[in-house]
GROMACS .gro file of C-alpha atoms in nm:
model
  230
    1UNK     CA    1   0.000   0.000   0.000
    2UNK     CA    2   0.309   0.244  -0.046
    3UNK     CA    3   0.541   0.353  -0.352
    4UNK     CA    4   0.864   0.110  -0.362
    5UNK     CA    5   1.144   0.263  -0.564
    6UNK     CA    6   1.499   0.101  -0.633
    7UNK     CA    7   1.854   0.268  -0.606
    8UNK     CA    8   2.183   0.047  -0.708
    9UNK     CA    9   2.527   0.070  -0.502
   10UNK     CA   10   2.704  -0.068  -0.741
   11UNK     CA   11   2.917   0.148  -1.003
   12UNK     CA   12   2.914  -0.125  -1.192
   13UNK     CA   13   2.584  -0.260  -1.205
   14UNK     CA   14   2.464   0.106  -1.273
   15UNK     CA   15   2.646   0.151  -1.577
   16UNK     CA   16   2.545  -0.163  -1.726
   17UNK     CA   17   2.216  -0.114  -1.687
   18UNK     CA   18   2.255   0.240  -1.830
   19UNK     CA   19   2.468   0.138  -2.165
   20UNK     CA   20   2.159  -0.119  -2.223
   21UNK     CA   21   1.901   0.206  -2.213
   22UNK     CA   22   1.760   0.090  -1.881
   23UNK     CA   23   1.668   0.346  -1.603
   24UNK     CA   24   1.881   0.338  -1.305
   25UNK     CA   25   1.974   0.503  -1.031
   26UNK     CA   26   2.201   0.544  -0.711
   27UNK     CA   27   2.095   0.620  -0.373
   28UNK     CA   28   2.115   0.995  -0.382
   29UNK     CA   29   1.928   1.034  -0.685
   30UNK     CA   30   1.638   0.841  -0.548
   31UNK     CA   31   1.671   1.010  -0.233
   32UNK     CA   32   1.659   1.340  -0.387
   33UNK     CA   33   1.372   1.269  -0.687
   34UNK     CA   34   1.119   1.136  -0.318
   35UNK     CA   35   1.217   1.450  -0.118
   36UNK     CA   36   1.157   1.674  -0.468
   37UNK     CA   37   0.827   1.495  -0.480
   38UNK     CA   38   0.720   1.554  -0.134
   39UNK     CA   39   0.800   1.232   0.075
   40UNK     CA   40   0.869   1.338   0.487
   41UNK     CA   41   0.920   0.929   0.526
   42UNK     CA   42   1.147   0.688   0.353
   43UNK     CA   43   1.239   0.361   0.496
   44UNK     CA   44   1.594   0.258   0.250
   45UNK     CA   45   1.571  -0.125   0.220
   46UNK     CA   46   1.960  -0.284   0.227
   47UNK     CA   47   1.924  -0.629  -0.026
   48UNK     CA   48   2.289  -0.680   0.040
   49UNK     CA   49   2.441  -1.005   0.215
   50UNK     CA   50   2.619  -0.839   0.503
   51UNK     CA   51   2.692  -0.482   0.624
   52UNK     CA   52   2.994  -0.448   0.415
   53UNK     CA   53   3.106  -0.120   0.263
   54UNK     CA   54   2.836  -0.036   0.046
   55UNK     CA   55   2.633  -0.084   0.326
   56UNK     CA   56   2.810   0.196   0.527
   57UNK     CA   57   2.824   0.388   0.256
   58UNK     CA   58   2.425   0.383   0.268
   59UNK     CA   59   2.457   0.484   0.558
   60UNK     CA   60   2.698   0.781   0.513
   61UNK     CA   61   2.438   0.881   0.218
   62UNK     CA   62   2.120   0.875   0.502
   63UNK     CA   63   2.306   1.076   0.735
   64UNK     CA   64   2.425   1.375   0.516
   65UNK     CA   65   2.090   1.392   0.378
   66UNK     CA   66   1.890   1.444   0.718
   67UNK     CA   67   2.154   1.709   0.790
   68UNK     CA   68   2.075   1.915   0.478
   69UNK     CA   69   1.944   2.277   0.575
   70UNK     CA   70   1.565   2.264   0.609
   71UNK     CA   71   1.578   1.925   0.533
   72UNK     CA   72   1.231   1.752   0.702
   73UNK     CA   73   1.278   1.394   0.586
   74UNK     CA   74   1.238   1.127   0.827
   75UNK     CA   75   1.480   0.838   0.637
   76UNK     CA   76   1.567   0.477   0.820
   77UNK     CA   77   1.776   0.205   0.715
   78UNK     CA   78   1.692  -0.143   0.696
   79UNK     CA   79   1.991  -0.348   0.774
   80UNK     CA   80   2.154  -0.602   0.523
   81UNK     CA   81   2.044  -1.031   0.519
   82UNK     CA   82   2.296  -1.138   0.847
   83UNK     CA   83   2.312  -0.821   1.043
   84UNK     CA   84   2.298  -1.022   1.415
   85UNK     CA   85   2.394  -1.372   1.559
   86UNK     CA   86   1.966  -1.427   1.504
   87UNK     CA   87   2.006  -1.342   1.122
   88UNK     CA   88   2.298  -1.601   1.106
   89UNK     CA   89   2.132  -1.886   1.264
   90UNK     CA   90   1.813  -1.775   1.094
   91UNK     CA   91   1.995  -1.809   0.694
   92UNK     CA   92   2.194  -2.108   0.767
   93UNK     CA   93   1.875  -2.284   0.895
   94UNK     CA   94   1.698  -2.207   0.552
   95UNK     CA   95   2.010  -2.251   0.372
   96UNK     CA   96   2.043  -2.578   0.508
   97UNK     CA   97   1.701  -2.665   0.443
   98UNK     CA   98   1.730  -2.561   0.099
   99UNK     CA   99   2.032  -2.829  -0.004
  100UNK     CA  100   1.993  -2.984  -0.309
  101UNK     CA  101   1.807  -3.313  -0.314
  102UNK     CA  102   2.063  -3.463  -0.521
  103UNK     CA  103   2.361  -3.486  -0.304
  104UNK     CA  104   2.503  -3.734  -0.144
  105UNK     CA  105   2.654  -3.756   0.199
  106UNK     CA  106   2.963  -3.723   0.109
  107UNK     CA  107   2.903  -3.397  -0.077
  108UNK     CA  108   3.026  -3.047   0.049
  109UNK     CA  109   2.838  -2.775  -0.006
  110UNK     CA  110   3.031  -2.469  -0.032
  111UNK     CA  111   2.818  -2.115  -0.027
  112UNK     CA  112   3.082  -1.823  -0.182
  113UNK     CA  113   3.002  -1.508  -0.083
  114UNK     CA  114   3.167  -1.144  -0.179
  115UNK     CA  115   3.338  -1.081   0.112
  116UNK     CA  116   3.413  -0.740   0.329
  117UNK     CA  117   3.652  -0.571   0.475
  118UNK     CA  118   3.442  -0.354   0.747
  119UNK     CA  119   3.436  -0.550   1.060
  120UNK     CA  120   3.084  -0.638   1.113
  121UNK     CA  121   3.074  -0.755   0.727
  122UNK     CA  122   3.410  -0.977   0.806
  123UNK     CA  123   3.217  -1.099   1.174
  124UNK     CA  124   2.885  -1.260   0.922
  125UNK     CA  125   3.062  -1.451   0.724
  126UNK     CA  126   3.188  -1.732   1.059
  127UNK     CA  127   2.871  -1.649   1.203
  128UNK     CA  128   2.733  -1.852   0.870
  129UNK     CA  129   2.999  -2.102   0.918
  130UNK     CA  130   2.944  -2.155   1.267
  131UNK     CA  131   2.545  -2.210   1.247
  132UNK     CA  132   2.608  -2.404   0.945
  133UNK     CA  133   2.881  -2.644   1.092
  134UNK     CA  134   2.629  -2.752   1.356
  135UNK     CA  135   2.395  -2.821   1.132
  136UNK     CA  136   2.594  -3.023   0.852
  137UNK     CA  137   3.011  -3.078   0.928
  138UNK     CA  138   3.115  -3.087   0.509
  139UNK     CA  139   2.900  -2.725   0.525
  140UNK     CA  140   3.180  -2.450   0.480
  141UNK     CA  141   3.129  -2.084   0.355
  142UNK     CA  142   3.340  -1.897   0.153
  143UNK     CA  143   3.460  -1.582   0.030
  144UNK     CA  144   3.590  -1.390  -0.345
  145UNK     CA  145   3.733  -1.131  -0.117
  146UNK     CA  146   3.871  -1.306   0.219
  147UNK     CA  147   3.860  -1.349   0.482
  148UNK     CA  148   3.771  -1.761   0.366
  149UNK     CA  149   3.969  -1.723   0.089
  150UNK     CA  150   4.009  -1.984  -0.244
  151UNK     CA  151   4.250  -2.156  -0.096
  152UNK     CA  152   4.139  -2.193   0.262
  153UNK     CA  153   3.825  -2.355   0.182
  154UNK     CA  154   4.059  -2.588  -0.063
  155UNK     CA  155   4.198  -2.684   0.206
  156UNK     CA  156   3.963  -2.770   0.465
  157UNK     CA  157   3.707  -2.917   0.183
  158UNK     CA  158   3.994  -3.173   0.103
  159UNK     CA  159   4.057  -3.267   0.406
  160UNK     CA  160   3.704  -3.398   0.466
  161UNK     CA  161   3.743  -3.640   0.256
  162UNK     CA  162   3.431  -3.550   0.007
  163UNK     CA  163   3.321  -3.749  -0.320
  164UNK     CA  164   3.199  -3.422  -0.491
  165UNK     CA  165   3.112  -3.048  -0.383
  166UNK     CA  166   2.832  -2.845  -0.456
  167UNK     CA  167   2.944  -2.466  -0.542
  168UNK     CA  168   2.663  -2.275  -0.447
  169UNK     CA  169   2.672  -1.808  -0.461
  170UNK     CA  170   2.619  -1.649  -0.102
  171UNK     CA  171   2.522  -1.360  -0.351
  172UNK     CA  172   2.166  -1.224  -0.390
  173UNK     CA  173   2.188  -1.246  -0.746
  174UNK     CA  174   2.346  -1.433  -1.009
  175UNK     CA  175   2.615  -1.155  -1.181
  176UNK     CA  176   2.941  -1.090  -1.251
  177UNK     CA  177   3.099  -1.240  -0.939
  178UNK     CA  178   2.912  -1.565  -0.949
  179UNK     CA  179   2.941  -1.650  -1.371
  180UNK     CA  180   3.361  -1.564  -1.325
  181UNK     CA  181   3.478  -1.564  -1.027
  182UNK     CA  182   3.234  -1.922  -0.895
  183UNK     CA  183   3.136  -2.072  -1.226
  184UNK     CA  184   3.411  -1.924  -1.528
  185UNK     CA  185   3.590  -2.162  -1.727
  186UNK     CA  186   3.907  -1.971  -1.721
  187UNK     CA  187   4.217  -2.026  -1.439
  188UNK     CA  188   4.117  -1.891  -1.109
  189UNK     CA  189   3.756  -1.981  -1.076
  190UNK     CA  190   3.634  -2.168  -0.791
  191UNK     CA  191   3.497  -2.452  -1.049
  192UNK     CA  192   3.839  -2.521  -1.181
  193UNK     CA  193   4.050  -2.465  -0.863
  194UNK     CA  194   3.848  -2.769  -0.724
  195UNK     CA  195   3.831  -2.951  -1.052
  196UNK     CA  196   4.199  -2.917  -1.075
  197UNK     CA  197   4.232  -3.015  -0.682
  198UNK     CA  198   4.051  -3.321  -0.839
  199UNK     CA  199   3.720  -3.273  -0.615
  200UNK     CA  200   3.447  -3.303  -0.874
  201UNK     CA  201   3.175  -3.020  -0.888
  202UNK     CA  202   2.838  -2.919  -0.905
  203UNK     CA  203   2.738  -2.593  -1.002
  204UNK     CA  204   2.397  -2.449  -0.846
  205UNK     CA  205   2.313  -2.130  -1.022
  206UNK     CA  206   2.044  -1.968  -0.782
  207UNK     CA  207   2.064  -1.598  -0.636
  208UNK     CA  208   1.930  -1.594  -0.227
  209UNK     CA  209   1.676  -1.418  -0.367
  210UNK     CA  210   1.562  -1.725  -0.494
  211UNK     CA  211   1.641  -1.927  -0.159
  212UNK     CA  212   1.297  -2.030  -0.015
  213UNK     CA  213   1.215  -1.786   0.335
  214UNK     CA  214   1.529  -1.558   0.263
  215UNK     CA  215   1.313  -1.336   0.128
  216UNK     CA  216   1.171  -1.291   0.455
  217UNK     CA  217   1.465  -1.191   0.617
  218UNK     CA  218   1.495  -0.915   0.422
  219UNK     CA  219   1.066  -0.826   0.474
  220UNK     CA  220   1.112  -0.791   0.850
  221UNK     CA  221   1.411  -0.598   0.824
  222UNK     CA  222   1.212  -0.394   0.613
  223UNK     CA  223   0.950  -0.394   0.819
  224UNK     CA  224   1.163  -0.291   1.130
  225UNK     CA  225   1.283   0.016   0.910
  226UNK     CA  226   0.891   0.118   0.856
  227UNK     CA  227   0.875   0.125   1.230
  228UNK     CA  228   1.137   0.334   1.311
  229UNK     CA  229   0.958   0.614   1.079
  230UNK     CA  230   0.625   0.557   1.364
   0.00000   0.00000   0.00000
């Protein structure tokens, strides 16, 4: 029952989308179009993984906005998917429960996420590993950009002994990072460091947008942004 408008953080993802004609914009232009248009409440929605950079950037943007002169917006900030212990047990329950029928046992399952290098980004990503160890021990999370680096999770994937893993993106969508850094043929990927390692792989191609009850997460963060504006 209220507008929803979309702002991109990403430098890249915003001039891709612009070079193929589509509209898009960052966080300060959307900002600035609701207050031109007469909005006194905006609740900012985070869809990113963890509060990593782009996160605090967000934040940065928020704050210098409500101290414009005569500014009279009222603007809160939903936090990103694992922003607490809770969100972490929360995701690796319905990451867990969202395995792939398929594998075996002996499979790993290793979820690659980005990766930060703010502290309470870096503190999400063993959070994840931590809830997800208890539930499944050949569950490991990893990261493009440490601090569970390539060959870390080589490592301790090998030494459990697994028939095959499953290579699954800790990403909300399916982009850049997930078709060549995960999934790319060329040397360097995740698929062929473990292929060369001689650990077979499976390749599961789905965003955590499409990650049954994730989508929640995000809706009563969301939510708890509306109610700050009360």
């Amino acid at each position: 029952d209220m507008p929803v408008y979309v702002a991109y953080s990403s430098a890249h993802v915003l001039n891709t989308l612009r070079a193929k004609g589509l509209p898009a914009k960052n966080l300060p232009q959307v900002l600035a179009d609701l207050s031109a248009e007469g909005f006194t409440h905006i609740a900012v929605q985070s869809m990113h993984v963890v509060p990593g950079l782009e996160f605090d950037i967000a934040k940065d943007i928020i704050s210098r906005f409500q101290a414009m002169p005569k500014g009279d917006t009222a603007i809160t900030l939903g936090v990103p998917l694992v922003a607490s212990h809770e969100d972490a047990e929360r995701v690796a329950g319905l990451l867990f429960a969202s395995l792939p029928a398929e594998r075996g046992a002996k499979d790993a399952v290793v979820f690659v996420g980005h990766g930060a290098v703010t502290q309470n980004g870096s503190l999400a990503y063993p959070a994840l590993q931590c809830f997800l160890a208890g539930l499944d021990r050949r569950l490991f999370v990893g990261t493009i950009e440490g601090p569970f680096t390539l060959e870390n999770t080589l490592t301790k994937v090998d030494a459990a002994k697994v028939e095959r893993m499953w290579l699954i993106p800790l990403l909300t969508v399916v982009g850049d990072h997930a078709q060549n850094d995960l999934f790319g043929d060329d040397d360097g990927s995740w698929k062929q460091a473990f292929i060369k390692a001689g650990i077979p792989v499976v390749m599961s191609k789905r965003g955590l947008t499409a990650v049954p009850g994730l989508a929640a997460v995000w809706a009563d963060h969301a939510d708890a942004a509306l109610k700050e504006l009360e």
